[in-house]
Amino acid sequence: MNQQREQEALLAAQREQELRKQEQAYQENEKPPQNSDFRQLIGEICVTKVCEEQKQNMEDTMLEFLEVCRQKELYYMHNDVDGLIESALNSKLLSINLKSQHLDKEKQEVKNIVE
């Protein structure tokens, strides 16, 4: 069982390294990485200790973040997938915070009107 996990981890690490090389090549050619590459990487990273539904949710979330990056042209600002994901998460958190602040402001306005 441990050998299988070690082998899966090794394969995932090798695939991640391959994808990083591909990403660098894409950056040199100014072509963004394909979602299928990221989906495969995410799937390999998430292979252990995650049920299929959770794995699918994680893949969908990461692809949503990657789409945000693509829209904001963040691919060319990062040398690796980790930096790209971190930037996407920060962007998503900023968006959530702005929406939350807007809702708080509307709530306060309603409260003021009621009083």
XYZ file of C-alpha atoms in Angstrom:
115
model
C 0.000 0.000 0.000
C 2.792 2.419 0.941
C 4.749 1.447 -2.169
C 1.725 2.262 -4.298
C 1.363 5.679 -2.654
C 5.069 6.351 -3.065
C 4.869 5.342 -6.710
C 1.806 7.551 -7.252
C 3.548 10.454 -5.538
C 6.639 9.925 -7.696
C 4.539 9.823 -10.864
C 2.668 12.957 -9.799
C 5.953 14.757 -9.106
C 7.342 13.703 -12.489
C 4.175 14.856 -14.251
C 4.242 18.159 -12.379
C 7.838 18.674 -13.501
C 6.861 17.856 -17.091
C 3.989 20.325 -16.940
C 6.266 23.027 -15.575
C 8.615 22.455 -18.521
C 5.638 22.607 -20.885
C 4.472 25.807 -19.220
C 7.898 27.375 -19.743
C 7.832 26.314 -23.390
C 4.341 27.765 -23.763
C 5.496 31.023 -22.209
C 8.375 31.198 -24.649
C 5.936 30.656 -27.512
C 3.328 32.936 -25.883
C 0.753 30.159 -25.813
C -1.133 29.527 -22.558
C -1.207 25.993 -21.109
C -4.282 23.959 -21.924
C -6.918 23.143 -19.325
C -6.437 19.436 -20.007
C -2.812 19.697 -18.803
C -3.914 21.356 -15.576
C -6.822 18.930 -15.132
C -4.407 16.003 -15.398
C -1.939 17.610 -12.980
C -4.674 18.379 -10.456
C -6.022 14.850 -10.802
C -2.614 13.348 -10.107
C -1.947 15.608 -7.140
C -5.365 14.855 -5.648
C -5.197 11.087 -6.219
C -4.538 10.089 -2.616
C -7.037 10.304 0.254
C -9.729 12.114 -1.726
C -13.035 10.669 -2.800
C -14.089 11.091 -6.420
C -16.670 13.819 -5.700
C -14.192 15.902 -3.708
C -11.588 15.378 -6.414
C -14.024 16.615 -9.074
C -14.922 19.653 -6.955
C -11.238 20.470 -6.487
C -10.579 20.121 -10.220
C -13.537 22.357 -11.057
C -12.419 24.983 -8.542
C -8.852 24.990 -9.842
C -10.039 25.278 -13.433
C -12.235 28.207 -12.406
C -9.174 29.869 -10.861
C -7.156 29.176 -13.985
C -9.874 30.755 -16.104
C -9.684 33.866 -13.913
C -5.938 33.904 -14.556
C -6.473 33.513 -18.266
C -8.945 36.394 -18.297
C -6.540 38.582 -16.371
C -3.575 37.424 -18.460
C -1.650 36.248 -15.410
C -0.034 33.298 -17.177
C 2.930 35.356 -18.241
C 3.592 36.806 -14.787
C 4.482 33.484 -13.138
C 7.251 30.948 -13.609
C 5.386 28.019 -12.144
C 1.970 26.562 -11.531
C 2.163 27.253 -7.780
C 2.610 30.978 -8.358
C -0.202 30.964 -10.863
C -2.551 29.186 -8.461
C -1.595 31.494 -5.591
C -2.284 34.540 -7.729
C -5.616 33.109 -8.849
C -6.602 32.393 -5.252
C -5.674 35.933 -4.226
C -7.691 37.324 -7.106
C -10.698 35.196 -6.171
C -10.413 36.212 -2.504
C -10.287 39.868 -3.494
C -13.424 39.405 -5.577
C -15.201 37.698 -2.672
C -14.139 40.459 -0.268
C -15.405 43.169 -2.602
C -18.766 41.423 -2.948
C -18.952 41.002 0.819
C -18.219 44.689 1.393
C -20.896 45.621 -1.125
C -23.434 43.403 0.645
C -22.462 44.871 4.030
C -22.978 48.362 2.642
C -26.404 47.452 1.257
C -27.345 45.830 4.567
C -26.365 48.994 6.437
C -28.396 51.143 4.026
C -31.464 48.969 4.579
C -30.923 49.126 8.334
C -30.687 52.933 8.185
C -33.901 53.157 6.164
C -35.759 50.893 8.599
C -34.647 52.999 11.572
